[in-house]
Tab-separated table of C-alpha atoms in Angstrom:
chain	number	residue	atom	x	y	z
A	1	MET	CA	282.531	-14.516	171.753
A	2	SER	CA	282.881	-17.833	173.581
A	3	THR	CA	285.878	-20.041	173.786
A	4	GLY	CA	285.911	-23.161	171.663
A	5	PRO	CA	287.519	-26.555	172.029
A	6	THR	CA	291.125	-27.266	171.140
A	7	PRO	CA	291.191	-28.527	167.549
A	8	THR	CA	291.575	-32.261	167.265
A	9	GLY	CA	291.689	-34.827	164.518
A	10	LYS	CA	293.219	-34.895	161.086
A	11	PRO	CA	292.150	-32.194	158.656
A	12	GLN	CA	289.489	-33.578	156.360
A	13	VAL	CA	286.848	-32.124	154.072
A	14	LYS	CA	283.308	-33.120	154.909
A	15	ALA	CA	280.446	-32.971	152.464
A	16	LEU	CA	277.157	-32.523	154.313
A	17	ASN	CA	273.679	-31.380	153.520
A	18	CYS	CA	271.423	-29.156	155.579
A	19	PRO	CA	268.562	-31.203	157.077
A	20	GLY	CA	266.403	-28.084	156.852
A	21	CYS	CA	266.662	-27.226	153.167
A	22	GLY	CA	268.937	-29.863	151.693
A	23	ALA	CA	271.539	-27.344	150.579
A	24	ALA	CA	275.147	-28.472	150.602
A	25	LEU	CA	277.067	-27.352	153.680
A	26	ALA	CA	280.697	-26.437	153.436
A	27	VAL	CA	282.399	-27.601	156.618
A	28	ARG	CA	285.789	-26.041	157.037
A	29	SER	CA	286.795	-26.634	160.614
A	30	PHE	CA	287.325	-30.385	160.318
A	31	GLY	CA	285.062	-31.408	163.146
A	32	ASN	CA	286.087	-28.638	165.509
A	33	ALA	CA	282.901	-26.627	165.050
A	34	VAL	CA	280.126	-26.976	167.613
A	35	THR	CA	277.479	-25.312	165.478
A	36	ILE	CA	277.086	-24.767	161.758
A	37	VAL	CA	274.751	-22.216	160.207
A	38	CYS	CA	273.237	-23.007	156.828
A	39	ASP	CA	273.901	-20.221	154.379
A	40	SER	CA	270.656	-20.967	152.492
A	41	CYS	CA	267.938	-21.384	155.107
A	42	HIS	CA	269.750	-19.981	158.160
A	43	SER	CA	269.194	-23.054	160.278
A	44	ILE	CA	271.633	-23.361	163.142
A	45	LEU	CA	272.736	-26.990	163.209
A	46	ASP	CA	274.401	-29.073	165.900
A	47	ALA	CA	277.742	-29.950	164.304
A	48	LYS	CA	278.422	-32.594	166.956
A	49	ASP	CA	275.261	-34.494	166.050
A	50	PRO	CA	275.746	-36.979	163.168
A	51	ASN	CA	272.240	-36.018	161.947
A	52	LEU	CA	272.970	-32.310	162.187
A	53	GLN	CA	270.020	-31.612	164.430
A	54	ILE	CA	268.473	-28.198	163.843
A	55	LEU	CA	268.998	-26.131	166.997
A	56	GLN	CA	267.409	-22.906	165.808
A	57	ARG	CA	265.992	-21.295	162.718
A	58	PHE	CA	266.074	-17.578	162.409
A	59	LYS	CA	264.463	-15.267	159.936
A	60	VAL	CA	266.704	-13.042	157.957
A	61	ALA	CA	265.126	-9.700	157.397
A	62	THR	CA	266.214	-6.990	155.068
A	63	ASP	CA	268.989	-6.145	157.494
A	64	GLU	CA	270.927	-9.263	156.522
A	65	VAL	CA	274.598	-8.510	156.500
A	66	ARG	CA	277.093	-10.103	154.158
A	67	PRO	CA	280.547	-10.567	155.609
A	68	LEU	CA	283.214	-8.238	154.258
A	69	ILE	CA	285.537	-11.242	154.400
A	70	PRO	CA	283.648	-13.996	152.539
A	71	LEU	CA	283.585	-17.286	154.464
A	72	GLY	CA	286.216	-19.649	153.109
A	73	THR	CA	288.694	-16.820	152.453
A	74	ARG	CA	292.167	-17.578	153.700
A	75	GLY	CA	294.575	-15.016	155.038
A	76	LYS	CA	297.758	-14.725	157.028
A	77	ILE	CA	297.517	-13.269	160.525
A	78	ARG	CA	300.787	-12.920	162.466
A	79	GLY	CA	302.494	-15.336	160.105
A	80	THR	CA	299.838	-18.082	160.358
A	81	ASP	CA	297.277	-18.988	157.732
A	82	TYR	CA	293.681	-18.767	158.873
A	83	GLU	CA	290.416	-19.382	157.113
A	84	ALA	CA	287.310	-17.326	157.788
A	85	ILE	CA	284.692	-19.924	158.798
A	86	GLY	CA	282.090	-18.026	160.810
A	87	PHE	CA	280.506	-14.617	160.978
A	88	GLN	CA	278.136	-13.015	163.422
A	89	ARG	CA	276.676	-9.618	164.047
A	90	ARG	CA	276.244	-8.444	167.593
A	91	THR	CA	274.361	-5.422	168.828
A	92	ILE	CA	274.368	-3.346	171.967
A	93	GLU	CA	271.966	-0.610	172.866
A	94	VAL	CA	273.201	2.636	174.390
A	95	ASP	CA	270.765	5.436	175.229
A	96	GLY	CA	268.142	3.688	173.114
A	97	LEU	CA	270.384	3.547	170.032
A	98	PRO	CA	271.579	0.213	168.603
A	99	TYR	CA	275.286	-0.164	167.793
A	100	SER	CA	276.297	-3.276	165.834
A	101	TRP	CA	279.661	-4.814	165.156
A	102	HIS	CA	280.749	-7.908	163.278
A	103	GLU	CA	282.839	-10.838	164.392
A	104	TYR	CA	284.642	-13.278	162.133
A	105	VAL	CA	285.671	-16.737	163.322
A	106	LEU	CA	289.057	-17.693	161.882
A	107	PHE	CA	290.405	-21.225	161.973
A	108	ASN	CA	293.729	-22.916	161.520
A	109	PRO	CA	293.805	-26.733	162.040
A	110	TYR	CA	297.049	-26.495	164.052
A	111	LYS	CA	296.626	-23.173	165.865
A	112	GLY	CA	292.885	-23.308	166.500
A	113	PHE	CA	290.509	-20.385	166.530
A	114	ARG	CA	291.103	-16.689	166.288
A	115	TYR	CA	288.697	-13.816	165.704
A	116	LEU	CA	288.482	-10.562	163.832
A	117	THR	CA	286.025	-7.890	164.858
A	118	GLU	CA	284.917	-4.916	162.803
A	119	TYR	CA	283.011	-1.809	163.804
A	120	ASN	CA	282.608	1.167	161.490
A	121	GLY	CA	285.779	0.279	159.606
A	122	HIS	CA	287.832	-0.343	162.783
A	123	TRP	CA	289.272	-3.855	163.057
A	124	ASN	CA	290.629	-5.917	165.937
A	125	ASP	CA	292.612	-9.130	165.915
A	126	VAL	CA	291.204	-11.062	168.877
A	127	SER	CA	292.364	-14.163	170.714
A	128	ILE	CA	291.044	-15.875	173.828
A	129	LEU	CA	293.108	-15.359	176.991
A	130	LYS	CA	294.576	-18.394	178.676
A	131	ALA	CA	295.135	-16.635	182.016
A	132	LEU	CA	292.801	-14.498	184.065
A	133	PRO	CA	293.484	-10.783	184.275
A	134	GLU	CA	293.539	-9.044	187.628
A	135	VAL	CA	290.485	-6.812	188.059
A	136	HIS	CA	290.703	-3.737	190.298
A	137	ALA	CA	287.102	-2.698	190.708
A	138	PHE	CA	287.691	0.312	192.944
A	139	GLY	CA	286.263	3.721	192.178
A	140	SER	CA	284.060	4.731	189.304
A	141	ALA	CA	286.478	3.507	186.615
A	142	PRO	CA	287.761	0.005	187.338
A	143	THR	CA	291.017	-1.159	185.830
A	144	VAL	CA	292.401	-4.533	184.815
A	145	ARG	CA	296.018	-5.665	184.868
A	146	TYR	CA	297.266	-8.260	182.426
A	147	LEU	CA	300.871	-9.125	181.632
A	148	GLY	CA	302.076	-6.011	183.431
A	149	GLU	CA	299.808	-3.685	181.486
A	150	THR	CA	296.934	-1.682	182.968
A	151	TYR	CA	293.678	-1.428	181.039
A	152	LYS	CA	291.044	1.207	181.846
A	153	HIS	CA	287.373	0.374	181.911
A	154	PHE	CA	285.706	1.690	178.778
A	155	GLN	CA	282.209	0.313	178.531
A	156	THR	CA	279.880	-2.346	179.871
A	157	ALA	CA	276.837	-3.299	177.821
A	158	GLN	CA	274.523	-6.173	177.085
A	159	ALA	CA	275.331	-7.534	173.639
A	160	GLY	CA	272.860	-9.606	171.671
A	161	THR	CA	273.621	-11.821	168.695
A	162	SER	CA	271.477	-10.688	165.772
A	163	PHE	CA	272.899	-12.619	162.817
A	164	VAL	CA	275.077	-15.703	162.364
A	165	LEU	CA	276.628	-17.516	159.434
A	166	GLY	CA	279.093	-20.392	159.051
A	167	GLU	CA	280.763	-22.411	161.798
A	168	PHE	CA	281.272	-21.627	165.453
A	169	PRO	CA	283.258	-23.341	168.180
A	170	TRP	CA	280.409	-22.777	170.638
A	171	GLN	CA	276.640	-23.240	170.709
A	172	VAL	CA	275.720	-20.048	168.921
A	173	ARG	CA	272.139	-18.773	168.905
A	174	VAL	CA	270.524	-15.681	167.432
A	175	GLY	CA	269.151	-13.671	170.306
A	176	GLU	CA	271.646	-14.960	172.858
A	177	ALA	CA	272.851	-12.225	175.169
A	178	ALA	CA	276.058	-11.621	177.080
A	179	VAL	CA	277.314	-8.806	179.258
A	180	VAL	CA	280.346	-7.451	177.486
A	181	THR	CA	282.881	-5.280	179.331
A	182	ASP	CA	285.772	-3.639	177.544
A	183	TYR	CA	288.979	-2.358	179.126
A	184	VAL	CA	291.366	-0.443	176.918
A	185	SER	CA	295.045	0.247	176.693
A	186	PRO	CA	295.512	1.278	173.054
A	187	PRO	CA	296.218	-0.457	170.776
A	188	ARG	CA	294.898	-3.337	172.892
A	189	VAL	CA	291.519	-4.068	174.424
A	190	LEU	CA	290.623	-6.696	177.010
A	191	SER	CA	287.036	-7.892	176.817
A	192	SER	CA	285.105	-10.014	179.245
A	193	GLU	CA	281.911	-11.723	178.169
A	194	LYS	CA	279.615	-12.993	180.860
A	195	THR	CA	276.928	-15.500	179.953
A	196	GLY	CA	275.252	-16.917	183.053
A	197	ASN	CA	278.101	-17.928	185.325
A	198	GLU	CA	280.629	-18.289	182.537
A	199	VAL	CA	283.111	-15.493	181.897
A	200	THR	CA	285.372	-15.497	178.843
A	201	TRP	CA	288.270	-13.079	178.510
A	202	SER	CA	289.757	-12.110	175.181
A	203	MET	CA	292.371	-9.670	174.000
A	204	GLY	CA	292.068	-7.600	170.865
A	205	GLU	CA	294.717	-5.632	169.085
A	206	TYR	CA	293.771	-2.831	166.729
A	207	MET	CA	294.296	-3.492	163.033
A	208	ALA	CA	293.965	-1.050	160.191
A	209	GLY	CA	291.452	-2.084	157.540
A	210	LYS	CA	294.148	-1.999	154.858
A	211	ASP	CA	296.159	-4.589	156.820
A	212	VAL	CA	293.124	-6.901	156.966
A	213	TRP	CA	292.621	-6.441	153.231
A	214	LYS	CA	296.282	-7.214	152.625
A	215	ALA	CA	296.234	-10.255	154.934
A	216	PHE	CA	293.226	-11.777	153.153
A	217	ARG	CA	294.115	-10.436	149.707
A	218	LEU	CA	290.646	-8.935	149.416
A	219	PRO	CA	289.697	-7.001	146.309
A	220	GLY	CA	289.097	-3.264	146.458
A	221	SER	CA	289.702	-1.230	149.528
A	222	PRO	CA	288.344	-1.541	153.080
A	223	PRO	CA	285.531	0.707	154.279
A	224	ASP	CA	286.783	3.946	155.756
A	225	ALA	CA	287.132	3.979	159.535
A	226	VAL	CA	284.535	6.289	161.041
A	227	GLY	CA	285.314	8.240	164.236
A	228	VAL	CA	287.775	7.165	166.905
A	229	TYR	CA	287.517	3.586	168.185
A	230	GLU	CA	287.970	2.559	171.803
A	231	ASN	CA	291.445	1.037	171.380
A	232	GLN	CA	292.518	2.875	168.238
A	233	PRO	CA	296.079	4.047	168.772
A	234	SER	CA	296.428	7.788	168.518
A	235	PRO	CA	298.412	8.681	165.400
A	236	LEU	CA	300.230	11.207	167.580
A	237	SER	CA	300.716	8.832	170.507
A	238	GLY	CA	304.079	9.514	172.114
A	239	GLU	CA	304.827	12.323	169.647
A	240	ALA	CA	303.621	15.088	171.969
A	241	LYS	CA	306.037	13.963	174.682
A	242	THR	CA	309.026	13.852	172.321
A	243	ILE	CA	308.086	17.271	170.910
A	244	TRP	CA	308.040	18.742	174.419
A	245	VAL	CA	311.439	17.175	175.116
A	246	ALA	CA	312.741	18.725	171.859
A	247	PHE	CA	311.129	22.036	172.838
A	248	ALA	CA	312.944	21.950	176.197
A	249	GLY	CA	316.195	21.329	174.301
A	250	PHE	CA	315.553	24.273	171.989
A	251	ALA	CA	314.594	26.505	174.941
A	252	LEU	CA	317.933	25.651	176.566
A	253	LEU	CA	319.734	26.376	173.309
A	254	LEU	CA	317.863	29.679	173.149
A	255	LEU	CA	319.180	30.558	176.610
A	256	VAL	CA	322.721	29.641	175.558
A	257	MET	CA	322.331	31.781	172.416
A	258	MET	CA	321.033	34.675	174.491
A	259	ILE	CA	324.022	34.516	176.828
A	260	GLY	CA	326.388	34.098	173.867
A	261	PHE	CA	324.995	37.040	171.860
A	262	ASP	CA	324.856	39.112	175.038
A	263	MET	CA	328.561	38.478	175.516
A	264	ILE	CA	329.595	39.229	171.935
A	265	ALA	CA	327.244	42.207	171.412
A	266	ARG	CA	329.302	45.413	171.156
A	267	ASN	CA	326.694	47.589	172.888
A	268	GLU	CA	328.864	50.474	171.817
A	269	GLN	CA	327.863	54.092	172.426
A	270	VAL	CA	328.496	56.101	169.270
A	271	PHE	CA	326.809	59.386	170.084
A	272	THR	CA	325.250	61.347	172.932
A	273	GLY	CA	323.930	64.873	173.129
A	274	SER	CA	321.748	67.024	175.379
A	275	TYR	CA	319.172	69.423	173.959
A	276	ARG	CA	316.552	71.939	174.933
A	277	TYR	CA	313.210	72.508	173.198
A	278	ASP	CA	311.052	75.535	173.874
A	279	SER	CA	307.555	74.930	172.534
A	280	ASN	CA	306.702	78.624	172.903
A	281	GLN	CA	309.485	79.618	170.535
A	282	ARG	CA	308.448	80.160	166.937
A	283	GLY	CA	310.548	79.124	163.980
A	284	GLU	CA	312.086	75.910	162.722
A	285	ALA	CA	312.593	73.424	165.538
A	286	SER	CA	314.395	70.752	163.547
A	287	PHE	CA	318.170	70.399	163.684
A	288	VAL	CA	320.876	67.901	162.875
A	289	THR	CA	323.403	66.407	165.272
A	290	ASP	CA	327.122	66.078	164.766
A	291	GLU	CA	328.217	63.193	162.613
A	292	PHE	CA	329.233	59.916	164.193
A	293	ASP	CA	330.712	56.677	162.877
A	294	ILE	CA	328.979	53.310	163.051
A	295	ARG	CA	331.597	50.637	162.530
A	296	GLY	CA	331.621	46.839	162.205
A	297	HIS	CA	329.041	44.517	160.666
A	298	THR	CA	325.448	45.492	159.943
A	299	SER	CA	323.726	45.693	163.298
A	300	ASN	CA	320.920	47.472	165.079
A	301	VAL	CA	321.258	51.010	166.392
A	302	GLU	CA	319.522	51.894	169.616
A	303	VAL	CA	318.326	55.473	170.004
A	304	LYS	CA	317.547	56.357	173.614
A	305	THR	CA	315.680	59.496	174.578
A	306	GLY	CA	315.761	60.763	178.162
A	307	THR	CA	313.497	63.721	179.000
A	308	ASP	CA	312.227	65.726	181.933
A	309	VAL	CA	308.565	65.610	180.816
A	310	ASN	CA	306.176	65.806	183.752
A	311	ASN	CA	302.440	65.534	183.070
A	312	ARG	CA	303.114	66.346	179.439
A	313	TRP	CA	304.596	64.946	176.269
A	314	ILE	CA	307.242	65.567	173.681
A	315	TYR	CA	307.310	64.005	170.247
A	316	LEU	CA	310.548	63.596	168.340
A	317	ASN	CA	310.707	62.960	164.615
A	318	TYR	CA	314.017	61.216	164.028
A	319	ALA	CA	315.904	60.492	160.833
A	320	LEU	CA	319.144	58.547	161.090
A	321	VAL	CA	320.836	59.652	157.868
A	322	ASN	CA	323.817	57.999	156.221
A	323	GLU	CA	326.072	60.844	155.149
A	324	ASP	CA	327.637	58.844	152.317
A	325	THR	CA	324.676	57.032	150.736
A	326	GLY	CA	321.846	59.451	151.537
A	327	LYS	CA	319.797	56.623	152.974
A	328	ALA	CA	317.757	57.501	156.044
A	329	PHE	CA	315.942	55.513	158.713
A	330	ASP	CA	312.927	57.612	159.556
A	331	PHE	CA	310.958	57.078	162.770
A	332	GLY	CA	309.060	58.998	165.417
A	333	ARG	CA	308.976	58.573	169.188
A	334	GLU	CA	306.636	60.022	171.724
A	335	VAL	CA	307.778	60.401	175.306
A	336	SER	CA	304.995	61.190	177.751
A	337	TYR	CA	304.704	60.927	181.468
A	338	TYR	CA	301.555	61.561	183.481
A	339	HIS	CA	300.823	60.985	187.143
A	340	GLY	CA	298.279	62.041	189.725
A	341	HIS	CA	295.848	60.995	192.422
A	342	ASP	CA	292.197	60.060	192.221
A	343	SER	CA	289.621	58.055	194.182
A	344	ASP	CA	291.573	54.847	193.427
A	345	GLY	CA	294.795	56.331	194.800
A	346	SER	CA	297.879	57.457	192.927
A	347	TRP	CA	298.485	56.572	189.293
A	348	THR	CA	301.149	56.992	186.650
A	349	GLU	CA	301.180	56.559	182.879
A	350	GLY	CA	304.117	56.388	180.496
A	351	GLY	CA	307.656	57.366	181.430
A	352	GLN	CA	310.319	59.990	180.930
A	353	ASN	CA	312.593	57.752	178.853
A	354	ASP	CA	312.212	55.908	175.572
A	355	SER	CA	314.315	53.514	173.574
A	356	VAL	CA	314.046	52.149	170.042
A	357	ALA	CA	316.257	49.796	168.052
A	358	VAL	CA	316.647	50.735	164.404
A	359	PRO	CA	317.129	47.429	162.575
A	360	SER	CA	319.996	46.381	160.329
A	361	VAL	CA	322.001	49.582	160.025
A	362	PRO	CA	325.118	49.141	157.865
A	363	ALA	CA	328.448	50.629	158.874
A	364	GLY	CA	329.000	54.243	157.798
A	365	ARG	CA	329.075	57.872	158.794
A	366	TYR	CA	325.734	59.041	160.159
A	367	TYR	CA	323.980	61.978	161.736
A	368	LEU	CA	320.546	62.405	163.245
A	369	ARG	CA	317.962	64.866	162.076
A	370	VAL	CA	315.731	65.671	165.034
A	371	GLU	CA	312.447	67.540	164.943
A	372	PRO	CA	310.832	67.980	168.365
A	373	GLU	CA	307.157	68.805	168.853
A	374	SER	CA	305.143	69.542	171.943
A	375	ASP	CA	302.085	71.452	173.111
A	376	PRO	CA	302.697	75.174	172.600
A	377	GLY	CA	301.944	75.986	176.229
A	378	TYR	CA	304.417	73.504	177.720
A	379	GLY	CA	307.479	75.692	177.480
A	380	VAL	CA	310.959	74.250	177.809
A	381	THR	CA	311.725	70.523	177.741
A	382	TYR	CA	315.227	69.191	178.256
A	383	TYR	CA	316.169	65.917	176.650
A	384	THR	CA	319.187	63.753	175.959
A	385	ILE	CA	319.743	61.526	172.928
A	386	THR	CA	322.091	58.541	173.192
A	387	VAL	CA	322.926	56.289	170.239
A	388	LYS	CA	324.392	52.806	170.667
A	389	ARG	CA	325.092	50.137	168.094
A	390	ASP	CA	324.829	46.328	168.294
A	391	VAL	CA	322.489	46.107	171.296
A	392	PRO	CA	320.969	42.670	172.174
A	393	GLN	CA	317.239	42.477	171.317
A	394	TYR	CA	315.391	40.198	173.726
A	395	SER	CA	312.080	40.496	171.863
A	396	LEU	CA	313.510	38.263	169.125
A	397	TYR	CA	314.103	35.495	171.700
A	398	GLY	CA	310.478	35.871	172.788
A	399	LEU	CA	309.318	35.474	169.191
A	400	ALA	CA	311.558	32.444	168.663
A	401	LEU	CA	310.234	30.845	171.853
A	402	LEU	CA	306.673	31.456	170.662
A	403	ALA	CA	307.497	29.986	167.238
A	404	LEU	CA	308.853	26.853	168.939
A	405	LEU	CA	305.936	26.671	171.358
A	406	ILE	CA	303.097	26.850	168.816
A	407	PRO	CA	303.687	23.432	167.120
A	408	ALA	CA	304.130	21.743	170.525
A	409	VAL	CA	300.878	23.248	171.822
A	410	LEU	CA	298.996	22.372	168.618
A	411	LEU	CA	300.244	18.783	168.728
A	412	THR	CA	299.258	18.441	172.385
A	413	TRP	CA	295.840	19.881	171.601
A	414	ARG	CA	295.351	17.391	168.756
A	415	THR	CA	296.420	14.496	170.990
A	416	LEU	CA	293.982	15.593	173.688
A	417	SER	CA	291.209	16.019	171.115
A	418	PHE	CA	291.767	12.446	169.917
A	419	GLU	CA	291.516	11.114	173.472
A	420	HIS	CA	288.466	13.303	174.058
A	421	LEU	CA	286.735	11.704	171.050
A	422	ARG	CA	287.749	8.226	172.216
A	423	TRP	CA	286.362	8.616	175.715
A	424	ALA	CA	283.252	10.499	174.585
A	425	GLU	CA	281.938	7.090	173.443
A	426	SER	CA	282.687	5.378	176.756
A	427	ASP	CA	280.874	4.981	180.059
A	428	HIS	CA	283.273	7.658	181.374
A	429	PRO	CA	282.869	10.587	178.984
A	430	PRO	CA	285.121	13.574	179.616
A	431	ILE	CA	283.579	16.843	180.754
A	432	LYS	CA	281.874	18.405	177.759
A	433	TRP	CA	283.535	21.457	176.279
A	434	GLY	CA	281.190	24.377	175.796
A	435	ASN	CA	277.430	24.388	176.058
A	436	ASP	CA	275.485	21.857	174.041
A	437	GLU	CA	272.257	23.804	174.265
B	1	MET	CA	308.390	11.721	161.514
B	2	ILE	CA	306.743	14.598	163.387
B	3	ARG	CA	309.737	14.804	165.718
B	4	SER	CA	312.125	15.020	162.745
B	5	LEU	CA	309.979	17.748	161.180
B	6	TYR	CA	309.900	19.646	164.462
B	7	MET	CA	313.675	19.321	164.853
B	8	LEU	CA	314.116	20.699	161.325
B	9	TYR	CA	311.648	23.499	162.042
B	10	GLY	CA	313.401	24.284	165.343
B	11	ALA	CA	316.784	24.370	163.594
B	12	VAL	CA	315.378	26.852	161.044
B	13	VAL	CA	313.931	29.020	163.851
B	14	MET	CA	317.280	29.012	165.685
B	15	THR	CA	319.209	29.821	162.496
B	16	VAL	CA	316.866	32.696	161.644
B	17	LEU	CA	317.152	33.949	165.233
B	18	GLY	CA	320.956	33.786	165.108
B	19	MET	CA	320.958	35.640	161.789
B	20	GLY	CA	318.521	38.202	163.160
B	21	GLN	CA	320.599	38.824	166.245
B	22	TYR	CA	323.793	39.179	164.265
B	23	GLN	CA	322.215	41.443	161.630
B	24	GLY	CA	320.453	43.463	164.293
B	25	TRP	CA	316.819	42.842	163.428
B	26	SER	CA	314.231	44.538	165.588
B	27	LEU	CA	310.466	44.920	165.753
B	28	ALA	CA	310.557	48.722	165.608
B	29	ARG	CA	308.498	50.519	162.966
B	30	VAL	CA	311.094	52.322	160.874
B	31	ASN	CA	310.663	53.764	157.427
B	32	GLU	CA	313.638	53.595	155.101
B	33	VAL	CA	314.091	56.644	152.864
B	34	LYS	CA	316.548	56.673	149.981
B	35	ASN	CA	318.402	59.602	148.444
B	36	VAL	CA	317.975	62.104	151.235
B	37	PRO	CA	319.491	65.335	149.900
B	38	ARG	CA	322.773	66.473	151.415
B	39	SER	CA	321.295	69.931	151.901
B	40	ILE	CA	319.527	68.689	155.015
B	41	ARG	CA	322.693	69.273	157.004
B	42	ASP	CA	322.430	72.965	156.175
B	43	ASN	CA	318.643	73.200	156.135
B	44	PRO	CA	317.093	70.538	158.403
B	45	GLY	CA	313.622	72.017	157.911
B	46	ALA	CA	313.688	71.041	154.250
B	47	TYR	CA	313.140	67.411	155.216
B	48	ARG	CA	309.742	66.300	156.401
B	49	SER	CA	309.338	63.051	158.236
B	50	ILE	CA	306.404	60.804	157.342
B	51	TYR	CA	305.722	60.639	161.069
B	52	SER	CA	305.228	64.404	161.394
B	53	SER	CA	301.437	64.093	161.108
B	54	TYR	CA	301.357	61.790	164.140
B	55	HIS	CA	298.511	62.541	166.555
B	56	HIS	CA	299.871	62.923	170.030
B	57	TYR	CA	298.415	61.599	173.206
B	58	THR	CA	297.601	64.464	175.537
B	59	GLY	CA	295.647	62.616	178.150
B	60	GLY	CA	296.688	61.026	181.345
B	61	LYS	CA	294.083	59.342	183.502
């Protein structure tokens, strides 16, 4: 869009007729318009000429677009009343495909002109800059600084005007072309429009369609926004960072909890016994241990098995039986240890010791039923069983950390996906994920 | 909003973890059996563990 003159003169309603078709023209900008487009015959008229000289006539094909905000509609933008007085459609071509957006000229007799743009349901509130931004055209992606904010180059394209309606504060023509360059810093966009030697800078700020509808009290609901627009603020913008800060806080708390529970855990040995199992001996191998007391609150019970297995295994069926209630915790543990040498060098598998934590064992008098098994040819295996209660379980901290990590990772992934979609439409698309073939 | 939800979620995770640590939760596969007869003390072979049909690893590299 081009900059227009500062509004002058007293507000007054003018009744004019189109010299092309004779239709009545509604003039809303009180002499501030430079061109007026007849709604009936689409003649572009020189508003500064008392005879309304026809500057251009353009044919309206079937692709005529009606403005979503009807001309003459008044609305409040940033606390000021504006009237929609002009509308144009502009088109760029990227990779042979046309992309069109719409621009609305808004007017207030005291504040002047303002613009609204709309593309695929994405809206921008646009005003002309009064100072020049600082362009840093180094590297493949130039940046622009304006009022302390850095804007990244998004796209440069030749935009052509393909449809106009209403009043404009510049000499509008269908078919006129300008090189449009957008720099983004969501929710804002800086745009430069170069026509010949003239460059106009404007700043747009993203608006949701529902806010435009509310501002202009339009009936119905706005068209749905399609895709991600160049300066559309990410709905998760800033959230990912705060989530990671919260995650760091929780991770620290987790560490404090780990130290705390480590300190208060009883880690109390309640039973130990050494045994011998001869796999060559026939008969019942199972036996029960002496009884032992588990005191205090419900806690885990760790059963440790230490063996002398060497290139063999022993399997122990355990039942931790409560003498008083008859409730048993039944579990089996295999202890196997293998080692040797081959072409890759020496190797080992397994180990001679094993440990398991039986969860949530209430206080009471217990004994262990043990049933060892092994290969019949192995012979004698010596093993020791040690039982401890209230032993810290670090795997739970790992699970908690994972549970805290998943939402943070998902949120970060969604934020990155949003930015990926944004920049996929730019002159600087991110590296494509996967193979498109 | 998301931060508040995450804080709430984190608080729940920490509470569950604290409860789990205190109650002695663990990831071990343990089968709870009720009403084990007292006769086991005299005749341990009368009880059969559900893990007794476990297939043992006899390999090594």
